[in-house]
Each structure stands twice: as C-alpha cells, then as structure tokens.
Coordinates of C-alpha atoms and ligand atoms in Angstrom, one line a residue:
M1 CA 116.1 37.4 173.6
M2 CA 116.0 35.3 170.4
P3 CA 118.0 36.8 167.6
L4 CA 115.9 38.5 165.0
H5 CA 116.6 36.2 162.2
K6 CA 115.5 33.2 164.2
L7 CA 112.5 35.1 165.4
S8 CA 111.5 35.8 161.8
A9 CA 112.0 32.1 161.0
C10 CA 109.6 31.3 163.8
L11 CA 107.1 33.9 162.5
I12 CA 107.4 32.3 159.1
A13 CA 106.8 28.9 160.7
L14 CA 103.8 30.4 162.5
V15 CA 102.4 32.0 159.4
S16 CA 103.0 29.0 157.3
A17 CA 101.4 26.8 159.9
L18 CA 98.2 28.7 159.1
L19 CA 98.6 27.8 155.4
P20 CA 97.0 24.5 154.2
H21 CA 99.9 22.0 153.9
P22 CA 100.8 18.7 155.5
A23 CA 101.1 19.6 159.1
G24 CA 104.4 18.4 160.7
A25 CA 104.2 18.0 164.5
Q26 CA 107.4 20.1 165.0
E27 CA 106.5 22.9 162.6
M28 CA 105.7 25.2 165.5
D29 CA 109.0 24.3 167.2
K30 CA 112.4 25.7 166.4
L31 CA 114.2 22.6 165.6
W32 CA 117.7 21.9 166.6
G33 CA 120.5 19.3 166.3
E34 CA 119.3 15.7 165.8
S35 CA 115.7 16.8 165.2
V36 CA 116.8 18.7 162.1
V37 CA 118.8 15.7 161.0
K38 CA 115.6 13.8 160.9
L39 CA 113.5 16.6 159.4
R40 CA 112.0 15.6 156.1
P41 CA 111.1 18.3 153.5
E42 CA 107.4 17.3 153.6
D43 CA 107.3 17.9 157.4
A44 CA 109.2 21.2 157.3
S45 CA 107.5 24.5 157.5
K46 CA 108.2 27.1 154.8
G47 CA 111.9 28.0 155.0
Q48 CA 112.6 25.7 157.9
L49 CA 115.3 23.7 156.0
F50 CA 116.9 27.1 155.2
A51 CA 116.5 28.6 158.7
D52 CA 117.2 25.5 160.8
G53 CA 119.1 23.3 158.3
N54 CA 121.7 26.0 157.8
Y55 CA 123.6 24.0 155.2
A56 CA 122.8 23.2 151.5
M57 CA 124.4 22.0 148.3
F58 CA 124.6 24.4 145.3
I59 CA 125.3 22.8 141.9
H60 CA 126.5 24.7 138.8
W61 CA 126.2 22.3 135.9
G62 CA 125.4 23.1 132.2
L63 CA 126.7 23.3 128.7
Y64 CA 129.6 25.4 129.9
S65 CA 130.8 22.4 132.0
L66 CA 131.7 20.7 128.7
L67 CA 134.3 23.3 128.1
G68 CA 135.8 23.5 131.6
N69 CA 137.2 27.0 130.7
K70 CA 139.2 25.7 127.7
V71 CA 138.1 27.0 124.2
D72 CA 140.1 26.1 121.1
G73 CA 143.0 25.1 123.3
K74 CA 143.1 28.4 125.2
T75 CA 142.3 28.5 128.9
Y76 CA 140.2 31.3 130.4
Y77 CA 140.6 31.9 134.1
G78 CA 137.5 32.7 136.1
I79 CA 134.1 31.3 136.9
G80 CA 133.3 28.7 134.2
E81 CA 129.6 29.4 133.7
W82 CA 130.6 32.7 132.2
I83 CA 132.9 31.1 129.5
M84 CA 130.6 32.3 126.7
E85 CA 130.6 36.0 127.8
K86 CA 132.9 38.6 126.2
R87 CA 135.0 39.0 129.4
M88 CA 135.9 35.3 129.1
A89 CA 136.0 33.5 125.8
G90 CA 133.4 35.6 124.0
I91 CA 131.9 32.7 122.1
P92 CA 129.5 33.7 119.3
I93 CA 125.9 32.4 119.8
P94 CA 125.8 30.0 116.9
E95 CA 129.1 28.4 118.0
Y96 CA 127.9 28.1 121.6
K97 CA 124.6 26.5 120.5
E98 CA 126.6 24.0 118.5
L99 CA 128.1 22.7 121.8
A100 CA 124.7 21.2 122.6
K101 CA 125.2 18.6 119.9
R102 CA 128.1 17.1 121.8
F103 CA 126.6 17.4 125.3
N104 CA 126.0 13.8 126.5
P105 CA 126.6 13.6 130.3
S106 CA 126.6 9.8 130.4
R107 CA 128.1 9.7 133.9
F108 CA 125.4 11.8 135.5
D109 CA 124.1 9.9 138.5
A110 CA 121.4 11.6 140.5
Q111 CA 121.5 9.1 143.3
A112 CA 125.3 9.5 143.7
I113 CA 125.0 13.3 143.9
V114 CA 122.2 13.1 146.4
Q115 CA 124.2 10.6 148.5
I116 CA 127.1 13.1 148.5
A117 CA 124.8 15.8 149.8
K118 CA 123.4 13.4 152.4
D119 CA 126.9 12.4 153.5
A120 CA 127.9 16.0 153.7
G121 CA 125.0 16.8 156.1
M122 CA 123.3 19.2 153.6
K123 CA 119.6 19.6 153.9
Y124 CA 118.7 20.5 150.3
I125 CA 120.1 20.9 146.9
V126 CA 119.8 23.9 144.5
I127 CA 120.8 23.2 140.9
T128 CA 121.1 25.4 137.8
A129 CA 117.9 25.0 135.7
K130 CA 118.9 27.8 133.3
H131 CA 122.0 30.0 133.8
H132 CA 122.9 33.2 132.1
D133 CA 123.8 31.3 128.9
G134 CA 120.2 30.4 128.4
F135 CA 120.6 26.7 128.1
A136 CA 117.9 24.8 130.1
M137 CA 119.1 21.7 132.0
Y138 CA 115.6 20.4 132.0
H139 CA 113.0 19.5 129.4
S140 CA 111.5 22.9 128.6
K141 CA 108.6 23.4 126.1
A142 CA 109.3 27.1 126.2
D143 CA 112.6 26.9 124.4
P144 CA 114.1 24.0 122.4
F145 CA 117.6 25.0 123.6
N146 CA 117.5 22.5 126.4
I147 CA 119.1 19.2 127.4
V148 CA 116.4 17.0 126.1
D149 CA 115.6 18.6 122.7
A150 CA 119.1 19.9 121.8
T151 CA 121.5 17.2 122.9
P152 CA 122.2 13.5 122.2
Y153 CA 121.6 12.9 125.9
G154 CA 117.9 13.3 125.5
R155 CA 117.1 12.7 129.2
D156 CA 115.9 15.2 131.8
P157 CA 118.4 15.1 134.7
M158 CA 116.3 17.4 136.8
K159 CA 113.5 14.8 136.8
E160 CA 116.0 12.2 138.1
L161 CA 117.6 14.6 140.7
S162 CA 114.3 15.9 142.1
A163 CA 113.0 12.3 142.4
A164 CA 116.3 11.2 144.1
C165 CA 116.1 14.1 146.6
K166 CA 112.5 13.2 147.5
E167 CA 113.4 9.6 148.0
A168 CA 116.4 10.5 150.1
G169 CA 114.4 13.0 152.2
I170 CA 116.3 16.2 151.3
G171 CA 114.9 19.3 149.7
F172 CA 115.2 20.2 146.0
G173 CA 115.4 23.7 144.5
F174 CA 116.4 25.5 141.3
Y175 CA 118.7 28.3 140.4
Y176 CA 117.2 30.3 137.6
S177 CA 118.9 33.3 135.9
H178 CA 115.7 35.4 135.3
N179 CA 117.2 38.5 133.9
Q180 CA 120.3 37.5 132.0
D181 CA 119.9 35.3 128.9
W182 CA 122.7 35.6 126.5
I183 CA 121.1 33.5 123.7
F184 CA 117.3 34.3 123.6
P185 CA 116.3 37.4 121.7
G186 CA 115.5 40.2 124.2
G187 CA 117.2 38.4 127.2
G188 CA 119.2 40.5 129.6
N189 CA 122.7 41.1 128.0
G190 CA 121.5 38.9 125.1
P191 CA 120.7 39.5 121.4
Q192 CA 118.4 42.4 120.8
T193 CA 117.1 41.0 117.6
D194 CA 115.7 37.5 116.6
E195 CA 117.2 35.2 114.0
N196 CA 115.5 37.2 111.3
G197 CA 116.9 40.5 112.5
K198 CA 113.6 41.6 114.0
P199 CA 114.1 43.7 117.1
A200 CA 113.3 41.8 120.3
T201 CA 112.5 43.4 123.7
F202 CA 113.0 42.2 127.2
D203 CA 109.2 41.8 127.4
D204 CA 109.4 39.4 124.4
Y205 CA 112.0 37.3 126.3
F206 CA 110.0 37.5 129.5
R207 CA 106.7 36.5 128.0
N208 CA 108.1 33.8 125.6
K209 CA 110.8 32.2 127.8
C210 CA 111.4 33.5 131.3
L211 CA 107.8 33.4 132.7
P212 CA 106.8 30.0 131.1
Q213 CA 110.1 28.5 132.2
V214 CA 109.5 29.6 135.8
E215 CA 106.1 28.1 135.5
E216 CA 107.6 24.8 134.3
I217 CA 110.3 24.5 137.0
T218 CA 107.8 25.2 139.7
S219 CA 105.1 22.9 138.5
Q220 CA 106.8 19.8 137.0
Y221 CA 109.4 18.7 139.5
G222 CA 107.5 18.1 142.7
P223 CA 107.9 20.1 145.9
I224 CA 110.5 22.9 145.5
E225 CA 112.4 24.2 148.6
L226 CA 113.9 27.3 147.0
V227 CA 114.0 29.2 143.7
W228 CA 117.3 30.9 143.5
F229 CA 116.9 33.8 141.1
D230 CA 120.2 35.6 140.3
T231 CA 121.6 38.9 139.0
P232 CA 118.4 40.8 138.7
G233 CA 120.3 43.8 137.2
K234 CA 117.8 46.4 136.2
M235 CA 114.9 44.0 135.7
P236 CA 111.8 46.0 136.3
K237 CA 110.0 45.2 139.5
K238 CA 106.7 44.2 137.8
Y239 CA 108.5 41.3 136.1
V240 CA 110.1 40.1 139.4
E241 CA 106.7 40.4 141.1
Q242 CA 105.1 38.2 138.4
L243 CA 107.8 35.5 138.8
I244 CA 107.4 35.5 142.5
G245 CA 103.7 35.3 142.1
V246 CA 104.2 32.1 140.0
V247 CA 106.4 30.6 142.7
R248 CA 103.9 31.5 145.5
K249 CA 101.1 30.0 143.4
N250 CA 102.8 26.7 142.5
Q251 CA 105.1 26.3 145.5
P252 CA 103.6 28.1 148.6
K253 CA 106.3 26.6 150.8
A254 CA 109.2 27.6 148.6
F255 CA 111.6 30.3 149.6
V256 CA 112.8 32.9 147.0
S257 CA 116.4 34.0 147.1
G258 CA 117.4 37.6 148.0
R259 CA 118.8 38.0 144.4
A260 CA 115.2 38.0 142.9
G261 CA 115.6 41.8 143.1
H262 CA 113.8 44.8 144.5
G263 CA 114.1 43.3 148.0
L264 CA 111.3 40.8 147.2
G265 CA 113.2 37.7 148.2
D266 CA 112.5 35.8 151.4
Y267 CA 115.9 36.4 152.8
Q268 CA 119.2 38.4 152.2
S269 CA 121.7 36.9 149.8
L270 CA 125.3 38.1 150.6
G271 CA 128.0 38.5 147.9
D272 CA 129.6 35.5 146.3
M273 CA 132.0 33.7 148.6
E274 CA 131.4 36.2 151.4
V275 CA 131.5 34.9 155.0
P276 CA 130.7 38.0 157.1
I277 CA 132.9 38.9 160.1
E278 CA 130.1 40.3 162.2
N279 CA 126.7 38.9 163.1
I280 CA 123.9 39.8 160.8
D281 CA 120.2 39.8 161.9
G282 CA 117.4 38.3 159.9
L283 CA 117.5 35.4 157.4
W284 CA 120.5 35.5 155.2
E285 CA 122.7 33.2 153.1
T286 CA 126.3 32.9 152.2
V287 CA 127.0 31.0 148.9
D288 CA 130.5 29.6 148.5
T289 CA 132.2 27.0 146.4
T290 CA 134.4 24.0 147.0
N291 CA 137.2 25.5 144.9
D292 CA 137.2 29.0 143.2
S293 CA 134.8 28.5 140.3
W294 CA 131.1 27.7 140.4
A295 CA 131.1 25.6 137.2
Y296 CA 133.8 23.1 136.4
A297 CA 137.1 24.7 135.4
W298 CA 139.8 22.2 134.3
Y299 CA 142.7 24.1 136.0
D300 CA 140.8 24.8 139.3
N301 CA 142.3 22.5 141.9
N302 CA 142.1 24.9 144.7
W303 CA 139.9 22.6 146.7
K304 CA 138.7 23.4 150.2
T305 CA 139.7 20.8 152.8
P306 CA 137.1 19.4 155.2
R307 CA 138.5 21.6 157.9
E308 CA 138.3 24.7 155.6
I309 CA 134.7 23.8 154.8
L310 CA 133.9 23.4 158.5
R311 CA 135.6 26.7 159.3
R312 CA 133.5 28.6 156.8
L313 CA 130.3 26.7 157.5
I314 CA 130.6 27.1 161.3
S315 CA 131.5 30.8 161.1
T316 CA 128.5 31.4 158.7
V317 CA 126.2 29.8 161.2
A318 CA 127.9 31.6 164.1
R319 CA 127.2 34.9 162.4
G320 CA 123.5 33.9 162.1
G321 CA 123.3 32.6 158.5
T322 CA 122.8 29.7 156.2
Y323 CA 125.7 28.3 154.1
M324 CA 125.2 26.9 150.6
L325 CA 128.3 25.3 149.2
N326 CA 128.7 24.6 145.5
I327 CA 130.0 21.7 143.4
G328 CA 130.8 22.0 139.7
P329 CA 130.2 18.6 138.0
Y330 CA 132.3 17.7 134.9
G331 CA 130.7 17.9 131.4
D332 CA 130.1 14.1 131.7
G333 CA 127.9 14.7 134.8
S334 CA 130.3 13.2 137.4
V335 CA 131.5 15.0 140.5
P336 CA 135.1 16.0 141.1
K337 CA 136.6 13.5 143.6
H338 CA 138.2 16.1 145.8
A339 CA 135.0 18.1 146.2
A340 CA 133.1 14.9 147.1
D341 CA 135.8 13.7 149.5
S342 CA 136.0 17.1 151.3
L343 CA 132.2 17.2 151.6
R344 CA 132.1 13.7 153.0
G345 CA 135.0 14.4 155.4
S346 CA 133.3 17.5 156.8
G347 CA 129.9 15.7 156.8
E348 CA 131.3 13.0 159.1
W349 CA 132.2 15.7 161.6
I350 CA 128.7 17.3 161.3
K351 CA 127.1 13.9 161.9
R352 CA 129.0 13.8 165.2
H353 CA 128.1 17.4 166.1
P354 CA 124.7 18.2 164.6
A355 CA 124.0 20.6 167.5
V356 CA 126.8 22.9 166.4
I357 CA 125.2 23.5 163.0
Y358 CA 121.5 22.6 162.8
G359 CA 119.1 25.1 164.4
A360 CA 122.1 26.7 166.2
D361 CA 122.0 30.3 167.3
P362 CA 124.7 32.9 166.5
S363 CA 127.7 33.6 168.7
P364 CA 126.9 36.0 171.6
W365 CA 130.3 37.6 170.9
G366 CA 129.1 38.8 167.5
H367 CA 132.4 37.8 165.9
A368 CA 134.8 35.0 165.7
L369 CA 137.4 34.4 168.5
P370 CA 141.1 34.1 167.9
W371 CA 141.1 30.3 168.2
G372 CA 137.7 29.6 166.6
D373 CA 134.0 30.3 166.8
V374 CA 130.9 29.8 168.9
T375 CA 127.4 28.7 168.2
V376 CA 124.7 28.5 170.8
R377 CA 121.5 26.8 171.8
D378 CA 119.6 27.8 175.0
N379 CA 122.2 27.7 177.8
K380 CA 124.8 25.8 175.9
L381 CA 127.9 27.2 174.1
F382 CA 129.5 25.1 171.4
L383 CA 133.2 26.2 171.1
S384 CA 134.5 25.0 167.7
V385 CA 138.3 25.2 168.0
F386 CA 139.9 25.8 164.6
D387 CA 143.4 26.8 165.9
R388 CA 144.1 24.8 169.1
P389 CA 146.5 26.6 171.4
T390 CA 149.7 24.6 171.6
D391 CA 149.5 24.3 175.4
G392 CA 145.8 23.3 175.3
K393 CA 144.8 26.4 177.2
L394 CA 141.7 28.0 175.6
H395 CA 141.0 31.5 176.7
L396 CA 137.4 32.8 176.6
P397 CA 137.1 36.6 177.0
G398 CA 134.1 38.3 178.6
L399 CA 131.8 35.5 179.5
K400 CA 129.6 36.8 182.3
T401 CA 127.3 33.8 182.8
E402 CA 128.3 31.1 185.3
I403 CA 129.6 27.8 183.9
R404 CA 127.9 24.7 185.2
S405 CA 130.1 22.2 183.3
A406 CA 132.3 21.8 180.2
R407 CA 133.1 18.8 178.2
W408 CA 134.9 17.8 175.0
L409 CA 132.4 16.1 172.7
T410 CA 134.3 13.1 171.4
A411 CA 133.3 10.6 168.6
S412 CA 132.2 8.1 171.2
G413 CA 131.0 10.4 174.1
S414 CA 132.7 13.1 176.0
E415 CA 135.6 14.0 178.3
P416 CA 135.3 16.6 181.1
V417 CA 137.1 19.9 180.5
T418 CA 138.4 21.8 183.5
H419 CA 137.9 25.5 183.6
Q420 CA 138.6 28.5 185.9
R421 CA 137.8 32.1 186.0
D422 CA 140.7 34.6 185.6
G423 CA 139.2 38.1 186.0
T424 CA 136.8 38.6 183.1
W425 CA 138.3 35.7 181.3
T426 CA 137.7 31.9 181.5
C427 CA 140.5 29.5 180.8
L428 CA 139.5 26.0 179.7
T429 CA 142.1 23.2 179.6
L430 CA 141.6 21.0 176.5
P431 CA 142.2 17.3 176.9
P432 CA 145.3 16.0 175.0
G433 CA 143.0 14.0 172.6
T434 CA 141.8 17.3 171.1
L435 CA 145.2 17.5 169.3
N436 CA 144.0 14.9 166.8
A437 CA 140.4 16.1 166.3
L438 CA 139.5 17.7 163.0
V439 CA 137.7 20.6 164.8
P440 CA 137.4 19.9 168.6
V441 CA 134.0 21.0 170.0
I442 CA 133.8 22.0 173.7
E443 CA 130.2 22.0 175.0
V444 CA 129.9 24.6 177.8
T445 CA 126.7 24.3 179.9
L446 CA 125.8 27.6 181.5
A447 CA 123.6 28.4 184.5
A448 CA 121.5 30.5 182.0
P449 CA 121.5 31.7 178.4
P450 CA 124.9 33.3 177.7
E451 CA 125.6 36.9 178.5
V452 CA 129.0 38.2 177.3
D453 CA 131.0 41.4 177.1
R454 CA 131.9 41.7 173.3
T455 CA 135.1 43.7 173.9
F456 CA 137.9 42.0 171.8
G457 CA 140.0 39.9 174.1
I458 CA 143.7 39.8 173.2
D459 CA 144.5 36.2 173.4
P460 CA 147.5 35.5 175.7
K461 CA 148.7 32.5 173.6
G462 CA 148.0 33.0 169.9
P463 CA 147.5 35.8 167.4
T464 CA 144.5 38.1 167.7
E465 CA 143.3 39.7 164.5
L466 CA 141.5 43.1 164.9
D467 CA 139.7 43.9 161.7
V468 CA 139.2 47.6 161.0
H469 CA 135.5 46.9 160.8
F470 CA 135.5 46.8 164.6
A471 CA 137.6 50.0 165.1
S472 CA 136.4 53.5 165.8
V473 CA 137.8 55.7 163.0
T474 CA 138.6 59.4 163.1
G475 CA 140.4 61.5 160.5
A476 CA 140.2 58.7 157.9
T477 CA 137.6 56.8 155.9
R478 CA 136.3 53.3 156.4
N479 CA 134.8 51.5 153.4
G480 CA 133.5 48.0 152.6
K481 CA 135.5 46.7 149.7
R482 CA 135.2 43.8 147.3
W483 CA 137.2 42.8 144.3
M484 CA 137.7 39.8 141.9
E485 CA 140.9 37.8 142.2
K486 CA 140.2 35.9 138.9
F487 CA 137.1 36.9 137.0
G488 CA 134.1 36.1 139.2
E489 CA 136.2 35.0 142.2
W490 CA 135.1 37.6 144.7
K491 CA 136.9 38.7 147.9
H492 CA 135.4 41.0 150.5
T493 CA 137.0 43.2 153.2
F494 CA 136.8 46.4 155.1
E495 CA 139.4 49.1 154.8
V496 CA 140.5 52.4 156.5
T497 CA 142.1 54.8 154.0
A498 CA 142.5 58.5 153.2
W499 CA 144.4 59.1 156.4
K500 CA 144.6 62.7 157.6
A501 CA 147.4 64.0 159.8
D502 CA 145.4 63.2 163.0
G503 CA 143.6 60.1 161.5
A504 CA 143.4 57.0 163.6
A505 CA 141.7 53.6 163.8
T506 CA 141.2 52.7 167.5
W507 CA 140.2 49.5 169.1
E508 CA 139.0 48.9 172.7
V509 CA 140.6 45.7 173.9
D510 CA 140.8 43.5 177.0
V511 CA 144.3 42.3 177.9
L512 CA 144.6 39.2 180.1
R513 CA 148.4 38.9 180.2
P514 CA 150.5 42.2 180.3
G515 CA 153.7 41.9 178.3
H516 CA 155.1 42.4 174.8
Y517 CA 153.0 41.7 171.7
R518 CA 154.3 41.6 168.2
V519 CA 152.4 44.1 166.0
D520 CA 151.7 43.2 162.3
L521 CA 149.6 45.4 160.0
T522 CA 147.8 44.1 157.0
Y523 CA 147.5 46.8 154.3
T524 CA 147.9 47.8 150.7
G525 CA 149.5 51.0 149.5
E526 CA 152.2 52.6 147.4
K527 CA 155.9 52.6 148.2
R528 CA 157.1 53.0 151.8
L529 CA 154.7 54.0 154.5
V530 CA 155.2 55.0 158.2
W531 CA 152.8 53.5 160.6
R532 CA 152.3 54.4 164.3
V533 CA 150.7 52.0 166.8
A534 CA 150.0 53.2 170.3
V535 CA 148.5 52.0 173.6
E536 CA 146.6 55.0 175.0
G537 CA 148.5 56.2 178.1
G538 CA 151.3 53.8 177.3
Q539 CA 153.9 52.8 174.7
A540 CA 153.8 54.0 171.1
I541 CA 155.9 52.4 168.4
Q542 CA 156.4 53.4 164.8
N543 CA 158.1 51.9 161.8
Q544 CA 158.5 52.4 158.1
Q545 CA 157.7 49.4 155.9
N546 CA 157.2 48.8 152.2
S547 CA 153.7 48.2 150.8
S548 CA 152.1 46.2 148.0
S549 CA 149.1 46.4 145.7
I550 CA 147.6 43.4 147.4
Y551 CA 146.8 43.0 151.1
Q552 CA 149.9 41.8 152.8
S553 CA 151.0 41.8 156.5
F554 CA 154.1 43.8 157.6
P555 CA 155.8 43.6 161.0
I556 CA 155.8 46.9 162.9
G557 CA 157.5 45.8 166.1
W558 CA 156.8 44.9 169.7
L559 CA 154.2 46.8 171.7
E560 CA 154.0 46.5 175.5
F561 CA 150.8 46.3 177.6
T562 CA 152.0 47.0 181.1
T563 CA 148.8 46.2 182.9
P564 CA 146.0 43.7 182.4
G565 CA 142.4 44.9 181.6
R566 CA 141.0 47.4 179.2
H567 CA 143.2 49.4 176.8
R568 CA 142.7 51.4 173.7
V569 CA 145.0 50.6 170.8
S570 CA 145.3 53.0 167.9
V571 CA 146.9 52.8 164.4
A572 CA 147.8 55.7 162.3
C573 CA 149.4 56.1 158.9
I574 CA 151.7 59.1 159.4
D575 CA 154.0 59.3 156.4
G576 CA 154.2 58.2 152.8
N577 CA 151.2 58.1 150.5
T578 CA 148.7 58.2 153.3
A579 CA 145.8 59.0 151.0
N580 CA 145.7 55.6 149.5
A581 CA 147.2 53.5 152.3
S582 CA 144.4 50.9 152.9
L583 CA 144.5 49.2 156.3
K584 CA 142.6 46.0 156.7
A585 CA 143.7 44.7 160.1
L586 CA 146.0 44.9 163.1
R587 CA 147.3 41.6 164.5
L588 CA 148.7 41.2 168.0
T589 CA 150.7 38.1 168.8
P590 CA 152.1 37.5 172.3
V591 CA 155.9 37.4 172.4
T592 CA 156.2 34.4 174.6
D593 CA 159.8 33.3 174.3
I594 CA 161.4 36.2 176.2
S595 CA 163.5 34.7 178.9
P596 CA 164.9 36.9 181.8
A597 CA 168.4 35.8 180.9
S598 CA 168.2 37.0 177.3
D599 CA 166.5 40.1 178.6
T600 CA 169.3 41.1 181.0
A601 CA 172.0 40.1 178.6
S602 CA 170.7 42.5 176.0
S603 CA 169.6 45.4 178.3
R604 CA 172.1 48.3 178.3
Ligands
GLC1 C1 127.1 35.3 140.4 C2 127.6 34.8 139.0 C3 126.9 33.5 138.6 C4 126.8 32.5 139.8 C5 126.4 33.1 141.1 C6 126.6 32.2 142.2 O1 125.9 35.8 140.3 O2 127.2 35.7 138.0 O3 127.5 32.9 137.5 O4 125.9 31.5 139.4 O5 127.2 34.3 141.3 O6 126.3 32.8 143.4

C-alpha cells in the first residue's frame, strides 16, 4: 500500500497532468533515484521536485546579513534575520533603513551558489525575497526599500539567481514574509502610522506592498517551484486566499508552503529545525540550517558535518518528508566555507546513493533504528548505517519478508553481505570496508515489498533509545514540547510529566539477547528524584539521582532480561518533585563486558 503522502504526490501529478503545461514523459510516473537526478524543473509535474526530490536549499540573505548579529560592537545571540526586532537589537526603523546605504554585496555569485546546490544534490533553491524586516532583495516597484533602489549595489541578484537555476536545471523559489513587515506602515508587527503620523492599517500594507510584491515575484523571475510564505500569525484568511490566488494564476505549477496559513498551503510545514521521530503521512517538510542561525551570525560556527547533514536528511526522508537545508551568506554575498564544504561532502555521498533519497519511500518501521535508518523503494530496503556496530553485526528487528539478497553499495560497485535469521531478527554482517564509509548503505532485496513488526527491538550490541512518544502512559501526562535554546533556535521533544503515585510510561520491546542492560533516563526536574524501572514479571530496579533544568541523562543501574522475546518495560518517577519531573527517553545499553570470572569473584 503506497504511503499516503506519496499517493497524494501521485494525485497531484495526475491532476497537474490534466493542466496545460509542457508534458514530461515521466510526469505520470513516481520518479526514483537516478531518474530524479536527471529530472529538470520544466519536465517535473507540480510539486514533483518537492515530493520526489526530497532535498532543497534554503537561503536567508538580506540587509541583516550585513550585521551578522553585531550592532554597535554588541553581539546578539539568536537567528540573525531578527536582529532588528526588539527581542534582539531593537534597531529603530530609520537606523535600520540607513543600513541599505552600505549594502554592496560585491561577492555575490549566483553561479557559485547554484553550483553548491547542484554539488549538494539539492533539487531546488528557495531564497528570501522579503523577510520580516521588509527589505526586498529584488527590484520591487511596490516599495523603494529594495536592493536595487536603496543600495549602492544597484543590481537584482534574484534575476541572476533565477537565471542560474534555470541554466543549471534546478528549481527556483522565493521565501516571502507575507504577514510581518517591520518597516512598512500597517505591516504585521510593523509601524501603525506612516511617515506623516497618519494611521496605517494592515489592509494598507497588503494592498500597497504585499499583494503587488507577490505579483512581482511570481511574474518576473521565470518558473517558480515554491512560494514559501512564513509566520502567517493572525493574517485574515481572505488575504492569504488572495495571495495564493496570485500564485496559482502566475505559477500554476508552484507549490505554496504550509506556513501560508489557514491550512491553505500545498503541504505541511513542520517547526523550525524539527526532524520528526515518527513517520508522518502526507506531503510535509522539515526546514533546517547548516549551523544554528538562518541568516549569517558572526559567532555561529556550530556547523553540521556532512555526516550530520546526511543523518538528518535521511531520517527526514525515512519519516516520509522533504528536507530543506539553509545557508546564510555573508553581507558581501559569499557563502561560508564550512557550509559549502559540508554540503559538497554530503552531496558526494548522495551522488553515489541517489536511491536512498530521491523518490524513496519511508521506513516500514515508522521510526529510526538504533544504528541508523531505512528508506525503501518497491521491494528494496536501503539501510543507512549512522552508528556502525563495532563487531560489524547489524541487527534488524521484526522483518517478516524473506530476504533475496543483501549487498553493501560501495563507491565503485557492491560487496555481498551475509545475513541470517535469528528468531524475529535478522543479523547482517557488514564487510570490513564499511568501517571507513561516511554512511554505509546496505541494499536488501526482498522477495516482496517489506512487511515488518514495528515493536522496538532492543539492540544486542549498541544503545537503544526509547522515546516517551512511543510509550503507553498511565497516571502521568505526555506532551509535545518545544523551546528555544538561543532566540529562534528551536528544539522539539516529547515528555511525560505530572507523575501520579501509580503513574508509568511503558514500552513493549523485543529482546534478542537476554542479559544485563544498563538503564539511563533522560529527564529534567528539580532536585533529587527517585526513578523505578521494571521488566513486567521480572526485575525492578530503582535509584535516586539528581536532576537538571535541561534534559540530561542519568544512570539508574543494570536491568536484566532473563529471556529473549517480548517484554514490557516501565518507568515511574516515585519520589521527589514528581509533578514536574519531565522524562524524555529511556536508554538500554547491553552490558557486554561481564566475564564469568569477574561475576563469580564478586558474587557472595
Ligand atoms: C521562523 C523565523 C524566520 C525564519 C523561518 C525559517 O519563521 O521567524 O526568521 O525565516 O523560521 O523557517
């Protein structure tokens, strides 16, 4: 049964095939692997680069990039494109507008940026046309506060970038902040009077700037892949409908982001920097960034390595989504080297393994596995190994479908991988060469499309993390939770809290190897807490540990599974401030270095 989100992509393809536009032979097919690599925007059906390409470049570049989060010598920590706002530097409008006079991004190179996206394996680019600060990065006749009329640069970089994308055969799209405009009278969270003190309404902003600018960006830059509206806030539905009407009129093949508002987008936009831990049906997107800020921030050197990019990209695709990864060019228009290098490094891997990403279907397990993640196509599993077991033994829980063959996909070909069943588990032996691979990929060819038992398998070699999202909870409360580390740097988790005396979070697990497992709990709380962890019908352990205001793992002790197979493991917070103890996950790690000698020596 095709996952819903892919079904809807096919329906979109089907419907769009009925629309008048250059017919591409494959538009009726669901494209995969190499065929997506070759897919050009003009041949793609509506949303196909999104639904099959699965990977795009986001670019946050604007007047704020000139500041890089430093104003009058003071650094403001958080997302750089908010530097003007009161929660960051709180720059007065006249002062911010003055910045334009020194904005001259002489090192902007459209071809170079497009080449980075191509080398990265990204299928389209979405760049900020106008962000919340109201400054247009293109030549707008609707508002002179733009890069051509208000700066010494005097060029339209969006003309150059859209042309470079077209020439390179990748899609081009715009981010547009349709509700917030901190400069234009009447804009969302902007001035409520004009320069003469005359009251200005949102309708004034909408009619005089927003609507004409959306008309401009969807009619003057060639074919548009995606219009990424953002932070709709309380923007009345009628305005959003008008904007989408302009997009549909000028760009019938363009997708509209889920953040347009009122559920009117073409897909669901998740929270910033959120890679979900469970499969999500339908078309959806995770947006992430190569460090911690969308726009350039001088201090932000927290770059993602190629491996970290691949881990987040693969897991997004494995959950059924599309991953759009951001770069924040400097004020001079050039791209931070570490961002470009990590994109190229991960891109080289993608070029060797297009089938893992492009047109791939989500993992039948519905969640990541202890050592990595799985994407699928027809009767092939692609096991992407992020954490290679030291002995090279990869344990796959719950696969019901017969394996025809397995091979490690190397840079130059493949090497066979031996495998054998072990109860409900399959053990694959990774070739030694996988030790040096960035992310080894094992292609497992099955006798039929995969059927699995989704019960969490407790890996016999490495740590297994059980998130509370997958537990059944009684006598306590489970919530989704998100917070900002630095301003605008979002983190997302699930928690179980408000523990009652009989409260418990319980997981159904499948144990391959009986024995002792070290228990660690990840939680926040106040002062010391007592936790109890029990195997139903078996051992129960408890321990008191300290807590912290941020999620931290604490050791609880060894827990024994005396038999292989199904078990129910429960966690309870039984003493201390149980009301605000917030459990995030239980981690089980096999204790493998117990030797009989040490055991007898210590036993009394
Ligand atoms: C949030 C921020 C915005 C950023 C966007 C990226 O909406 O407000 O600055 O462009 O996330 O997803």
